PDB file of C-alpha atoms in Angstrom:
ATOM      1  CA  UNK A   1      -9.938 -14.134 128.885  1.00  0.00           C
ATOM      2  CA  UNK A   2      -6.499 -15.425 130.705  1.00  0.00           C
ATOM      3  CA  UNK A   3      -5.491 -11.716 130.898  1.00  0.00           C
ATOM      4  CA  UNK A   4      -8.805 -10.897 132.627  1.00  0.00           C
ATOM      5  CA  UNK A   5      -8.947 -13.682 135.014  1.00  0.00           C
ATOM      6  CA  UNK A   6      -5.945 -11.937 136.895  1.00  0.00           C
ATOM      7  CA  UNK A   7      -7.402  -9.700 137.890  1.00  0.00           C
ATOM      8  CA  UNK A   8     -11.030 -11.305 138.633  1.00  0.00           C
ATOM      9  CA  UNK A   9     -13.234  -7.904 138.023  1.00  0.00           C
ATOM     10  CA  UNK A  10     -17.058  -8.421 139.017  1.00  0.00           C
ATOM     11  CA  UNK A  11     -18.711  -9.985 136.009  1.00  0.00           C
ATOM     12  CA  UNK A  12     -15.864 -13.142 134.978  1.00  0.00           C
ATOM     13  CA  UNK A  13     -17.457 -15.431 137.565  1.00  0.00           C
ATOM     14  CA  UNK A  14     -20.859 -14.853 135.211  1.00  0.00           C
ATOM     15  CA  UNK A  15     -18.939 -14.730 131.741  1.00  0.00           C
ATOM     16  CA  UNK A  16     -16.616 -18.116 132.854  1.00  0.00           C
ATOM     17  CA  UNK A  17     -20.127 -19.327 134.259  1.00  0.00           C
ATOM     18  CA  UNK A  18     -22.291 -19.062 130.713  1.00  0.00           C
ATOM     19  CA  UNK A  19     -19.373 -20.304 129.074  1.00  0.00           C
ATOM     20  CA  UNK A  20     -18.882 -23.508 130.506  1.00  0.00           C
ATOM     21  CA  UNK A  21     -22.542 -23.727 130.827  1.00  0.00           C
ATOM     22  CA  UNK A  22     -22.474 -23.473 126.854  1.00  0.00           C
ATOM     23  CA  UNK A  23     -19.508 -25.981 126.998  1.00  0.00           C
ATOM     24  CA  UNK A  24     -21.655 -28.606 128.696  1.00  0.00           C
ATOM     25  CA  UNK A  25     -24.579 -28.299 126.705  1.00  0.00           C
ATOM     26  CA  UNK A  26     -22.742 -29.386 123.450  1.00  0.00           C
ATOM     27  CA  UNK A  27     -21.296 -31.907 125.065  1.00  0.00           C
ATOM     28  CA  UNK A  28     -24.548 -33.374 125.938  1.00  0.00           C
ATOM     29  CA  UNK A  29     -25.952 -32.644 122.784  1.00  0.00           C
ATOM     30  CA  UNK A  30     -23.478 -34.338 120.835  1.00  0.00           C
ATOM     31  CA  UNK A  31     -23.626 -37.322 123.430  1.00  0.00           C
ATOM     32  CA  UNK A  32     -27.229 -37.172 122.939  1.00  0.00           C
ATOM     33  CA  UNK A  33     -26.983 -37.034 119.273  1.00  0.00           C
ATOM     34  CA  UNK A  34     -24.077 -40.031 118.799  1.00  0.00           C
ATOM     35  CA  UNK A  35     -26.581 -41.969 121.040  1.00  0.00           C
ATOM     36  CA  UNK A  36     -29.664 -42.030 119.383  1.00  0.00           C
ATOM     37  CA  UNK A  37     -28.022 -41.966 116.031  1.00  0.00           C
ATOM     38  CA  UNK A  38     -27.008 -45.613 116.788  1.00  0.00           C
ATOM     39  CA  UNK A  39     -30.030 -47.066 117.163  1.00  0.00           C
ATOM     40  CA  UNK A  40     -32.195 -45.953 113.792  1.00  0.00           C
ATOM     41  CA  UNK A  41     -30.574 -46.301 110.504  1.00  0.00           C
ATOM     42  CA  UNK A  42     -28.184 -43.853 109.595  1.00  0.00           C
ATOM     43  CA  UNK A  43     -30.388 -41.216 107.425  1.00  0.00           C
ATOM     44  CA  UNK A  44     -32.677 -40.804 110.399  1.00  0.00           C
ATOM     45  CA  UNK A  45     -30.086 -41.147 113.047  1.00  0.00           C
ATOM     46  CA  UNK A  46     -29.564 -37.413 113.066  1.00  0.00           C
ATOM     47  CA  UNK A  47     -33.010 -36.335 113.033  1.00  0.00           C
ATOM     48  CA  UNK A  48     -34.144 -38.429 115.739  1.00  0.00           C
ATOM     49  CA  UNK A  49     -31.586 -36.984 117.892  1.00  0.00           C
ATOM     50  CA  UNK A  50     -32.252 -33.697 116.927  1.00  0.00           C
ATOM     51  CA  UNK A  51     -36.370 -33.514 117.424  1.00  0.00           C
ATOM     52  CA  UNK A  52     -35.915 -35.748 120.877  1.00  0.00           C
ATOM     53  CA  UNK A  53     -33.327 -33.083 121.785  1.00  0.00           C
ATOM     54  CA  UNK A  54     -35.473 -29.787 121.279  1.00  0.00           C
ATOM     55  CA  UNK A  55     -38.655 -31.484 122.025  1.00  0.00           C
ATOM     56  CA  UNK A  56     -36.854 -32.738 125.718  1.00  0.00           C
ATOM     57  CA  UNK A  57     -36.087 -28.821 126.121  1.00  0.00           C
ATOM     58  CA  UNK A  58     -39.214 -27.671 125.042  1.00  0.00           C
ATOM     59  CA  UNK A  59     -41.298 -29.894 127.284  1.00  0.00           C
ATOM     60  CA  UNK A  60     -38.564 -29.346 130.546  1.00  0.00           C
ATOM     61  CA  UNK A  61     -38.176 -26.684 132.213  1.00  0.00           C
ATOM     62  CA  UNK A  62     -34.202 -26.714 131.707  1.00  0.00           C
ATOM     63  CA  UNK A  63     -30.964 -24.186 131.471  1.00  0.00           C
ATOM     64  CA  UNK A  64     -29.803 -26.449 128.873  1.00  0.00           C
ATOM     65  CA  UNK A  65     -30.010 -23.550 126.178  1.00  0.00           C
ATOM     66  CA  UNK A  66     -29.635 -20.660 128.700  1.00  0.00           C
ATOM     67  CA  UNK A  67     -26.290 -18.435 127.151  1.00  0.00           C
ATOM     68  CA  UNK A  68     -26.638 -15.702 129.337  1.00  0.00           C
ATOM     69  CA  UNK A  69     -28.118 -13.996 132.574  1.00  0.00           C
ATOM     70  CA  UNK A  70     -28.214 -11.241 134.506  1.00  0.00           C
ATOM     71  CA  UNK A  71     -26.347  -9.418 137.443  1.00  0.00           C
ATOM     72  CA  UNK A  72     -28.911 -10.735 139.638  1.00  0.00           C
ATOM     73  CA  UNK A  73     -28.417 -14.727 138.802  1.00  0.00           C
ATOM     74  CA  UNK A  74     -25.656 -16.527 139.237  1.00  0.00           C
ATOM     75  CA  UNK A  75     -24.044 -19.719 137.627  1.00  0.00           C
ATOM     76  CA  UNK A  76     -22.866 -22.495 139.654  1.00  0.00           C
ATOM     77  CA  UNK A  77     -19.486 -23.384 139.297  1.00  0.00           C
ATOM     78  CA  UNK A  78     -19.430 -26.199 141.065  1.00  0.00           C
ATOM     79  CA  UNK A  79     -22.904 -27.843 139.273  1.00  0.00           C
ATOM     80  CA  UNK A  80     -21.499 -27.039 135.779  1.00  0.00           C
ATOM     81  CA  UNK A  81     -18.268 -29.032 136.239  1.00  0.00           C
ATOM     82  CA  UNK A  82     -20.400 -31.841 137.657  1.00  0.00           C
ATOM     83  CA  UNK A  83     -22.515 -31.352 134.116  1.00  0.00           C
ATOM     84  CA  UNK A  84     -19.163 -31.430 132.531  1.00  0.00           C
ATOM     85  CA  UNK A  85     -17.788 -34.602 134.215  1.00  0.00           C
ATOM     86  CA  UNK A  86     -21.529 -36.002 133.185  1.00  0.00           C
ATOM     87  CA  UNK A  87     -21.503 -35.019 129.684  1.00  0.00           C
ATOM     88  CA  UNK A  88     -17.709 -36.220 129.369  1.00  0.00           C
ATOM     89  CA  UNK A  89     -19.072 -39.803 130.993  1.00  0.00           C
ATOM     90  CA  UNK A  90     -21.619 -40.070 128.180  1.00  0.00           C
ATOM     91  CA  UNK A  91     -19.405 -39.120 125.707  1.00  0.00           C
ATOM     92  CA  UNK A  92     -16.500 -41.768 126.784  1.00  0.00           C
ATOM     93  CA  UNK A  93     -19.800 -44.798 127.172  1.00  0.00           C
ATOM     94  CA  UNK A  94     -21.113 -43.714 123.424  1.00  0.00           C
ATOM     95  CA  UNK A  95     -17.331 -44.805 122.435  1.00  0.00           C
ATOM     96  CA  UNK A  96     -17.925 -48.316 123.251  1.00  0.00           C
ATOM     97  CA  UNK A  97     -21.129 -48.701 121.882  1.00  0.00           C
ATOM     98  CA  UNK A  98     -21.615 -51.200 118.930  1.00  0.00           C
ATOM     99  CA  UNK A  99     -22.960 -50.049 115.661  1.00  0.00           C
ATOM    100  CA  UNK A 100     -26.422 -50.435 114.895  1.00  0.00           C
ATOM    101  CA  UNK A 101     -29.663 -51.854 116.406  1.00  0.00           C
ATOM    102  CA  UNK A 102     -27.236 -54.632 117.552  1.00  0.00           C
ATOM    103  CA  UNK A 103     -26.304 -52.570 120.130  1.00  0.00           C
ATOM    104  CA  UNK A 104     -29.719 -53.190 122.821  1.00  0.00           C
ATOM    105  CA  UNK A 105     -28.320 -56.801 122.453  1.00  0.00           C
ATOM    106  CA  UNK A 106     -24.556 -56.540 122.878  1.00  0.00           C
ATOM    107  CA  UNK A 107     -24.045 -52.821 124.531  1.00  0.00           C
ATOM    108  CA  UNK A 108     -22.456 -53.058 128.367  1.00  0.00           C
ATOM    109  CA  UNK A 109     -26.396 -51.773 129.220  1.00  0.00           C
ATOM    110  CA  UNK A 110     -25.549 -51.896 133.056  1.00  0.00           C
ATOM    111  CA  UNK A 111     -22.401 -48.932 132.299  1.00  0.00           C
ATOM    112  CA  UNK A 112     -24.849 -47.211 129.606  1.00  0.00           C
ATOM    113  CA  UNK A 113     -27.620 -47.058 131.846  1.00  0.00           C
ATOM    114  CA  UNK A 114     -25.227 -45.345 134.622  1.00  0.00           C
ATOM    115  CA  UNK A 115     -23.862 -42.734 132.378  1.00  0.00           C
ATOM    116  CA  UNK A 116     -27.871 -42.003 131.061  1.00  0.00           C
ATOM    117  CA  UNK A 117     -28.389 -41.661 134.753  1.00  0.00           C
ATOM    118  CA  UNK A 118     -25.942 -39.471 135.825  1.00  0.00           C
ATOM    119  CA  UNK A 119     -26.550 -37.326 132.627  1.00  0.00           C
ATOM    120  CA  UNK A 120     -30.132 -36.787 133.434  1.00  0.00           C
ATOM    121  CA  UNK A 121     -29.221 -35.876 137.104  1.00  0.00           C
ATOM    122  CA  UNK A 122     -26.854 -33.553 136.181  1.00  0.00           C
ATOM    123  CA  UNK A 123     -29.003 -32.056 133.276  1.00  0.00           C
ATOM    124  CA  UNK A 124     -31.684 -31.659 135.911  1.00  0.00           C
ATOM    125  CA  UNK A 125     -30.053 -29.403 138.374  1.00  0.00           C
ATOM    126  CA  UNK A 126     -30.390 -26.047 137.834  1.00  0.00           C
ATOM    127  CA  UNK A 127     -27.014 -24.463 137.738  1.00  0.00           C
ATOM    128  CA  UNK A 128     -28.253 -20.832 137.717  1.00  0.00           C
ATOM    129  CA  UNK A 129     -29.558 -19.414 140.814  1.00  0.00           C
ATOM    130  CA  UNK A 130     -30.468 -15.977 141.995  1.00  0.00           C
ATOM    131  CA  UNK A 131     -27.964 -14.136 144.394  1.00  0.00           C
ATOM    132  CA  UNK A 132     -29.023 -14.124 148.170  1.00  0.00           C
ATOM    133  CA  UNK A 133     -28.031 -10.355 148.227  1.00  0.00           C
ATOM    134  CA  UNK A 134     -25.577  -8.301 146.684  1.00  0.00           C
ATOM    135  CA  UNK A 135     -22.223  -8.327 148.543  1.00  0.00           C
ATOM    136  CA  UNK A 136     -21.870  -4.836 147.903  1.00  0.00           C
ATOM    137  CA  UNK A 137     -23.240  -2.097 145.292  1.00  0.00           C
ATOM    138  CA  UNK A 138     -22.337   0.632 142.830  1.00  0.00           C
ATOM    139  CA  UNK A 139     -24.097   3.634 143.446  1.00  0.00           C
ATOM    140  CA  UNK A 140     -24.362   6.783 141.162  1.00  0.00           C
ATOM    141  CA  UNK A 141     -25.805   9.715 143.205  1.00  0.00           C
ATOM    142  CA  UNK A 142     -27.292  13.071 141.528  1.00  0.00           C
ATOM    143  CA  UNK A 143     -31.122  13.908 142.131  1.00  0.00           C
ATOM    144  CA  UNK A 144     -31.673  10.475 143.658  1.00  0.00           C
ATOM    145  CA  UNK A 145     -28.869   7.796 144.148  1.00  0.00           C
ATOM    146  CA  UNK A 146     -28.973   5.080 141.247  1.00  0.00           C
ATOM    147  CA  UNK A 147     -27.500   1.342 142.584  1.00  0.00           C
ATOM    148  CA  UNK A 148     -26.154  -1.380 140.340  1.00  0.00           C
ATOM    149  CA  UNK A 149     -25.148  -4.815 140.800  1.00  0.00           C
ATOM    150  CA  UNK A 150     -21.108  -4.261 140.670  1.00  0.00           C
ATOM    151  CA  UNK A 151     -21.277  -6.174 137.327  1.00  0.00           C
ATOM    152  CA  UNK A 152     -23.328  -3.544 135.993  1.00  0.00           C
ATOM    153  CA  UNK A 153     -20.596  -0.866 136.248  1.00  0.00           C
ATOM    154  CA  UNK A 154     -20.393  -0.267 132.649  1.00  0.00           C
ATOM    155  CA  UNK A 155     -23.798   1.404 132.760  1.00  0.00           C
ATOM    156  CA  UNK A 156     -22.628   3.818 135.023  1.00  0.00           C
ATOM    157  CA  UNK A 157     -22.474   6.136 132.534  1.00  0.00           C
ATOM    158  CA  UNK A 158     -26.022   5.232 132.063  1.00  0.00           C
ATOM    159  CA  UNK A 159     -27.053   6.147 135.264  1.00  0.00           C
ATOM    160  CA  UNK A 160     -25.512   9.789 135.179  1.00  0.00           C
ATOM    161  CA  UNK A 161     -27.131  10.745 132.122  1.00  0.00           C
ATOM    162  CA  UNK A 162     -30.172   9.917 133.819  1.00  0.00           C
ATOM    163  CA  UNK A 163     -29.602  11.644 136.326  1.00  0.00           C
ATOM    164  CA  UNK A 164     -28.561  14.597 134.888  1.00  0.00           C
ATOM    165  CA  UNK A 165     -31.791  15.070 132.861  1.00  0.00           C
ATOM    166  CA  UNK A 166     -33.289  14.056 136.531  1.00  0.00           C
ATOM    167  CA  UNK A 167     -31.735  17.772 138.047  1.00  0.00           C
ATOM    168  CA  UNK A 168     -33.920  20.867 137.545  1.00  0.00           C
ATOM    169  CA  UNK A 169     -37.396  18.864 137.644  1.00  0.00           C
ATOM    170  CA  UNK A 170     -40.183  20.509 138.902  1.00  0.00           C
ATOM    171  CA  UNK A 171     -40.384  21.005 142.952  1.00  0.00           C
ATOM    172  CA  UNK A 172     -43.574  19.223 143.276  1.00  0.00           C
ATOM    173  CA  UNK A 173     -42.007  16.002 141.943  1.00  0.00           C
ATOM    174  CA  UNK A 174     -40.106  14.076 145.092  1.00  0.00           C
ATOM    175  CA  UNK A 175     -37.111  12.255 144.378  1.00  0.00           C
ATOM    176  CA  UNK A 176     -36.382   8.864 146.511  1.00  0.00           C
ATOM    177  CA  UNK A 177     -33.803   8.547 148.308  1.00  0.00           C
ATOM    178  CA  UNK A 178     -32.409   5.506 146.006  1.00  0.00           C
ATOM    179  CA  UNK A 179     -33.612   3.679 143.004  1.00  0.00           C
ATOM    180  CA  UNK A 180     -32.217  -0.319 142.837  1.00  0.00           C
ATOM    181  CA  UNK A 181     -31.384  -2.307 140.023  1.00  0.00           C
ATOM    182  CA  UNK A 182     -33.924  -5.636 140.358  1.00  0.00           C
ATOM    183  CA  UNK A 183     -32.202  -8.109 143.450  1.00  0.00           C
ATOM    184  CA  UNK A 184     -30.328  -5.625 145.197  1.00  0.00           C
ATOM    185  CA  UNK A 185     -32.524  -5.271 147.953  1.00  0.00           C
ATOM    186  CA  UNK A 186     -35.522  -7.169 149.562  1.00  0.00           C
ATOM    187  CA  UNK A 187     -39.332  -6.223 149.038  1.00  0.00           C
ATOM    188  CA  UNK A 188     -41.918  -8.279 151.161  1.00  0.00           C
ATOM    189  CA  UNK A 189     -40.037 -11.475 151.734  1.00  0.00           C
ATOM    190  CA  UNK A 190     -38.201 -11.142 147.955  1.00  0.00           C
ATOM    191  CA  UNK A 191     -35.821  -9.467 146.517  1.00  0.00           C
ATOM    192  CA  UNK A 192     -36.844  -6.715 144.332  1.00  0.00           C
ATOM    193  CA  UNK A 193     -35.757  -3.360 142.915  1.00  0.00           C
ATOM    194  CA  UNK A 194     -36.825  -0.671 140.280  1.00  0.00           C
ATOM    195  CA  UNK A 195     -35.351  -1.703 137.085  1.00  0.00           C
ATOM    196  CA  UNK A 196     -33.887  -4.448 135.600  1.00  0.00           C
ATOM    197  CA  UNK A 197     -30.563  -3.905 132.764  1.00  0.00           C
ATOM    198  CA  UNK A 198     -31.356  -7.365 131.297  1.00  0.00           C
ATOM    199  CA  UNK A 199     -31.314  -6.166 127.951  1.00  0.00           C
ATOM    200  CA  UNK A 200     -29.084  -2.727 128.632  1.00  0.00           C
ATOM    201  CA  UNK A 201     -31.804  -0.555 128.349  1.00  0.00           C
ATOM    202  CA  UNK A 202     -31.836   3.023 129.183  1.00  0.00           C
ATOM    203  CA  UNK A 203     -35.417   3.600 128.964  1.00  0.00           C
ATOM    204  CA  UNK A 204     -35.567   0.221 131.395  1.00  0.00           C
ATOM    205  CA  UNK A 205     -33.577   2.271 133.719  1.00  0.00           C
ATOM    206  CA  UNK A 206     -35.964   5.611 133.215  1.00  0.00           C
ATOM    207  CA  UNK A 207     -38.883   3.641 133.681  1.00  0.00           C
ATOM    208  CA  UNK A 208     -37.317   2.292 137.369  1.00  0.00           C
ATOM    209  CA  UNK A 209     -36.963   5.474 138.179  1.00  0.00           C
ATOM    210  CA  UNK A 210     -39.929   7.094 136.642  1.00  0.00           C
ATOM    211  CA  UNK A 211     -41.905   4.422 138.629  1.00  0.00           C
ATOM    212  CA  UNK A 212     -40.078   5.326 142.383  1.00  0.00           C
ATOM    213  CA  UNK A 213     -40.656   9.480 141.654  1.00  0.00           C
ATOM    214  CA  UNK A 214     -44.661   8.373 141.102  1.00  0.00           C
ATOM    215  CA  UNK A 215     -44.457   6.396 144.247  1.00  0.00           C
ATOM    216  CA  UNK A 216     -42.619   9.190 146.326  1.00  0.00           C
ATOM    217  CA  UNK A 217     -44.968  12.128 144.872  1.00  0.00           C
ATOM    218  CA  UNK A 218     -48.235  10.669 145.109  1.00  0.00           C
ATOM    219  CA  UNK A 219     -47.328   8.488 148.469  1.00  0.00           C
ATOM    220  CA  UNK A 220     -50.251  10.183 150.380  1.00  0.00           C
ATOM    221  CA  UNK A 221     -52.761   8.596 147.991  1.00  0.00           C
ATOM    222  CA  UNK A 222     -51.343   5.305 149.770  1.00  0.00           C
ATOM    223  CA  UNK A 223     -52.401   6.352 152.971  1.00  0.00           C
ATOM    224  CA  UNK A 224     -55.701   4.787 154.591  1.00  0.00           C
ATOM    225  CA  UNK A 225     -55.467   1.447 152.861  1.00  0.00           C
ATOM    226  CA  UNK A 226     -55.187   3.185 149.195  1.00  0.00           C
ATOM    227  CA  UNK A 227     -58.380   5.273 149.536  1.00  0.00           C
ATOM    228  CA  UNK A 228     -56.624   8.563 147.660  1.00  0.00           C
ATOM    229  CA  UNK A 229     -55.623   5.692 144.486  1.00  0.00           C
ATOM    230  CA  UNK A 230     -59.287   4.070 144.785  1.00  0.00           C
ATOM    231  CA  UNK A 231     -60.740   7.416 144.407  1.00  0.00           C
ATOM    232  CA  UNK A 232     -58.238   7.419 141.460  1.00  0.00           C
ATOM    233  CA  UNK A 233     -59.149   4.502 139.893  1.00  0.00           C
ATOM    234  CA  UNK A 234     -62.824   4.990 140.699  1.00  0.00           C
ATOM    235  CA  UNK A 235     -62.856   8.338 138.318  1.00  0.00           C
ATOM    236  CA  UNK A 236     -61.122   6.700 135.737  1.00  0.00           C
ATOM    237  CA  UNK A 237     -58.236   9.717 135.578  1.00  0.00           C
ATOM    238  CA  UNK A 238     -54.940   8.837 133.475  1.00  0.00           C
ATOM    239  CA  UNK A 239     -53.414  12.171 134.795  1.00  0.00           C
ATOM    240  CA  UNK A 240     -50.625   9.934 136.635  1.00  0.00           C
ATOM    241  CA  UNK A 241     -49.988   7.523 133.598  1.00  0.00           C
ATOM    242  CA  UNK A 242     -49.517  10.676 131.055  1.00  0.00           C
ATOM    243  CA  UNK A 243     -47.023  12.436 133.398  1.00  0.00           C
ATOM    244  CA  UNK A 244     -45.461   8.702 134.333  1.00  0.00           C
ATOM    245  CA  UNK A 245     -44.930   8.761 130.472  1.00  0.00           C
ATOM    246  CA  UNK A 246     -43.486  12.392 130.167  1.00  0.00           C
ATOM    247  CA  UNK A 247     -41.269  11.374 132.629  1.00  0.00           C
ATOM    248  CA  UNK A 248     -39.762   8.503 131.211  1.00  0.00           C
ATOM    249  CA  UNK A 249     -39.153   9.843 128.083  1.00  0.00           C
ATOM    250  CA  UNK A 250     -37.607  13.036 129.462  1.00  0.00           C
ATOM    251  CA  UNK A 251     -35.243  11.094 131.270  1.00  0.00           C
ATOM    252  CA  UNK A 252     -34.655   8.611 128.532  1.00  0.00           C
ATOM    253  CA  UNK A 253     -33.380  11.535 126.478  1.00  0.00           C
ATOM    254  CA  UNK A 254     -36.322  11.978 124.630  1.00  0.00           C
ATOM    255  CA  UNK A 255     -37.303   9.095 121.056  1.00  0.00           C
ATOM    256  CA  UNK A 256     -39.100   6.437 120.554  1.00  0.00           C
ATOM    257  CA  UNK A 257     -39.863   3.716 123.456  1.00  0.00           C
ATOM    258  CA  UNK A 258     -37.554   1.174 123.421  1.00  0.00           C
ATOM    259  CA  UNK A 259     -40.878  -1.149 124.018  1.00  0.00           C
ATOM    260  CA  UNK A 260     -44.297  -1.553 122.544  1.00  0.00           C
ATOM    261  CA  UNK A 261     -47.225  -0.953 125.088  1.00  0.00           C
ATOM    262  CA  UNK A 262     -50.145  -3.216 124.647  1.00  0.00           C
ATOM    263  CA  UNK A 263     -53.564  -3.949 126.781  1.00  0.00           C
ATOM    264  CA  UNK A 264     -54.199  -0.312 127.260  1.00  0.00           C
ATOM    265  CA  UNK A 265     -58.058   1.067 126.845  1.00  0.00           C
ATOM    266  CA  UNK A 266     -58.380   4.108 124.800  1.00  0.00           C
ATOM    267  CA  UNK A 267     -58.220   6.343 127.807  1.00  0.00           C
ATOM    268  CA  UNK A 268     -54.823   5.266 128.879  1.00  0.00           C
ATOM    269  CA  UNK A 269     -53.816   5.206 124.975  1.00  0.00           C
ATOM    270  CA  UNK A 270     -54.722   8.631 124.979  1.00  0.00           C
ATOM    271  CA  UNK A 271     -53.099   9.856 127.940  1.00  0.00           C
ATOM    272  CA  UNK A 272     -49.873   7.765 127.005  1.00  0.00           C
ATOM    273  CA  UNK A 273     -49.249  10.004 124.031  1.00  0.00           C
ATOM    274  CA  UNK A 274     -50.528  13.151 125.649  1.00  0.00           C
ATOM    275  CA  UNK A 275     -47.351  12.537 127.955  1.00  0.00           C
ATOM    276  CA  UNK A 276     -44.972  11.266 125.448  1.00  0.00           C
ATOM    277  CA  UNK A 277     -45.964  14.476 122.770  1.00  0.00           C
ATOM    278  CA  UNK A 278     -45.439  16.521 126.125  1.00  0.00           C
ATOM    279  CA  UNK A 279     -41.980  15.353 126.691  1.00  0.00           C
ATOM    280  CA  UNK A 280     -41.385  17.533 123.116  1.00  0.00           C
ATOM    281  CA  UNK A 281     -42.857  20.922 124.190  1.00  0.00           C
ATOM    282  CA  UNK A 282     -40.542  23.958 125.494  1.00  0.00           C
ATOM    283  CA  UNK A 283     -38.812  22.966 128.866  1.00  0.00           C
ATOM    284  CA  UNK A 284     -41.028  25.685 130.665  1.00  0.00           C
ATOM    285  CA  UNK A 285     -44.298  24.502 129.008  1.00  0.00           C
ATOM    286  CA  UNK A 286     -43.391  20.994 129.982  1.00  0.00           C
ATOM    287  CA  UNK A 287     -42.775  21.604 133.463  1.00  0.00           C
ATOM    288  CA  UNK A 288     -45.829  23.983 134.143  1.00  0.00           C
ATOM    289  CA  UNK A 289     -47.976  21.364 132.808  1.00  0.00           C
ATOM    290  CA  UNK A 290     -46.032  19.131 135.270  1.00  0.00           C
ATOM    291  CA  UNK A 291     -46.703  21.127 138.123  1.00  0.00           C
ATOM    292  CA  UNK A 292     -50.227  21.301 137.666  1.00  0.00           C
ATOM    293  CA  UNK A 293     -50.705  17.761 136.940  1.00  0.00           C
ATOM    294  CA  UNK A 294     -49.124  16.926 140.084  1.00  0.00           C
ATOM    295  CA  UNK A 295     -51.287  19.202 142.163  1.00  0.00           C
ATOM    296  CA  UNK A 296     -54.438  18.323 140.787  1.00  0.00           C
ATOM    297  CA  UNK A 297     -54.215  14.694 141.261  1.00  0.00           C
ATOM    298  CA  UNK A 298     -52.999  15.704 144.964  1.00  0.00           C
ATOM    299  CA  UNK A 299     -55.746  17.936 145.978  1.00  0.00           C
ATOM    300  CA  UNK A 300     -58.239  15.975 144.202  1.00  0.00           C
ATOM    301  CA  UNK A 301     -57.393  12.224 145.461  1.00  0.00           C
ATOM    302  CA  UNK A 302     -54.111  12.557 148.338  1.00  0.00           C
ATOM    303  CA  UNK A 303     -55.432  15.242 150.618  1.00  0.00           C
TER     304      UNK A 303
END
């Protein structure tokens, strides 16, 4: 870690962040814990502290357990060492505490009652934000452009497999311009994107991209306040979900789905696997059934 922070790459402001994040949540757990295992007798001093301290987390909304995050969030600094300084402050009033249920009688309550204080106040403010914006991006171009966060660099590689498997698809598919990792750029009033790398995932990323070559090919069904897509729905046709689904998995580099789907009728369950078995037929089978797919659903609900 001291050789890294030399240097500062993108990413050690997150990794120092969760650390000391983790760092402040022991220290108010054992604080927590040395506190209310004063005031029971001993053999239920540590179970008391430990069912008030995950029942506290489950019933608040907290980051007192949060270890990690993605690109998009970001941990305060500045909050955590005022956690720290909290925590430490409990820790240094549980010191003078007297043994026992003696201590609601003789304790320095006034002192107690400011270090409880400032713990709660501390515990309370959320010391992981999202990112107004990405200072800058990493961006991987090919058949489309794929942007990451700059402390998502080590899925470039990612990203040019991708897009490799991305180059020689059928004409009739259209290719966006870009594809965004989730926060790096702002969709009606919030910021959005096409994927999210929260767990690393390269079907994740072939699903973001799946998702923006749907969008781009079929964007005339959007036209007239989504008439072409009622006229979709209306029919009940799964043509787009079954090529959405070859897609993904051709991209993804073929396997199983790093995911389990769930909710779907029978007709979508149907066409799911019609596009996923597809995804295993002879490139030239694949993409003739690809091109037809994509001018039926044109002709018969776009134009």
């Amino acid at each position: 870690m001291s050789v890294t922070a030399r240097t500062w790459p993108p990413g050690f402001t997150h990794y120092l962040g969760y650390l000391l994040l983790g760092v402040a949540s022991l220290m108010l757990c054992c604080g927590w814990g040395w506190l209310i295992g004063r005031l029971p007798p001993s053999r239920w001093g540590a179970l008391t502290g430990a069912f008030v301290w995950v029942l506290a987390n489950l019933a608040v909304d907290t980051d007192l357990v949060v270890v990690n995050g993605p690109a998009r969030d970001r941990p305060d600094l500045l909050l955590i060492a005022l956690r720290i300084a909290a925590a430490a402050l409990l820790l240094g009033a549980c010191l003078w505490l007297p043994l026992g249920r003696g201590m609601l009688r003789r304790a320095p309550l006034p002192a107690v009652a400011a270090a409880l204080a400032s713990t709660v106040l501390a515990s309370g403010l959320s010391a992981v934000a999202p990112r107004q914006g990405p200072e800058s991006m990493t961006c991987v171009e090919g058949a489309t452009t794929i942007c990451l966060w700059p402390e998502e660099e080590n899925y470039r590689a990612m990203a040019e497999r991708v897009l490799d498997r991305a180059d020689g698809l059928p004409a009739e598919l259209s290719m966006p311009d870009k594809v965004y990792s989730r926060g790096l750029i702002r969709v009606d009033g919030e910021w959005g994107g096409d994927f999210d790398l929260d767990s690393g995932s390269e079907w994740a990323m072939s699903d973001g991209v799946t998702r923006a070559v749907s969008a781009e090919t079929f964007a005339a069904c959007r036209e007239d306040d989504l008439a072409g897509w009622d006229k979709y729905n209306e029919a009940g046709d799964q043509s787009v979900l079954a090529l959405e689904r070859w897609l993904e998995k051709r991209l993804a580099g073929g396997g199983q789905p790093e995911y389990r789907e769930s909710g779907m009728s029978e007709a979508q369950a149907d066409a799911i696997e019609k596009g996923k078995a597809m995804a295993d037929r002879p490139a030239a089978e694949q993409e003739r059934w690809a091109r037809d797919t994509v001018r039926f659903v044109q002709e018969t609900y776009c134009d």
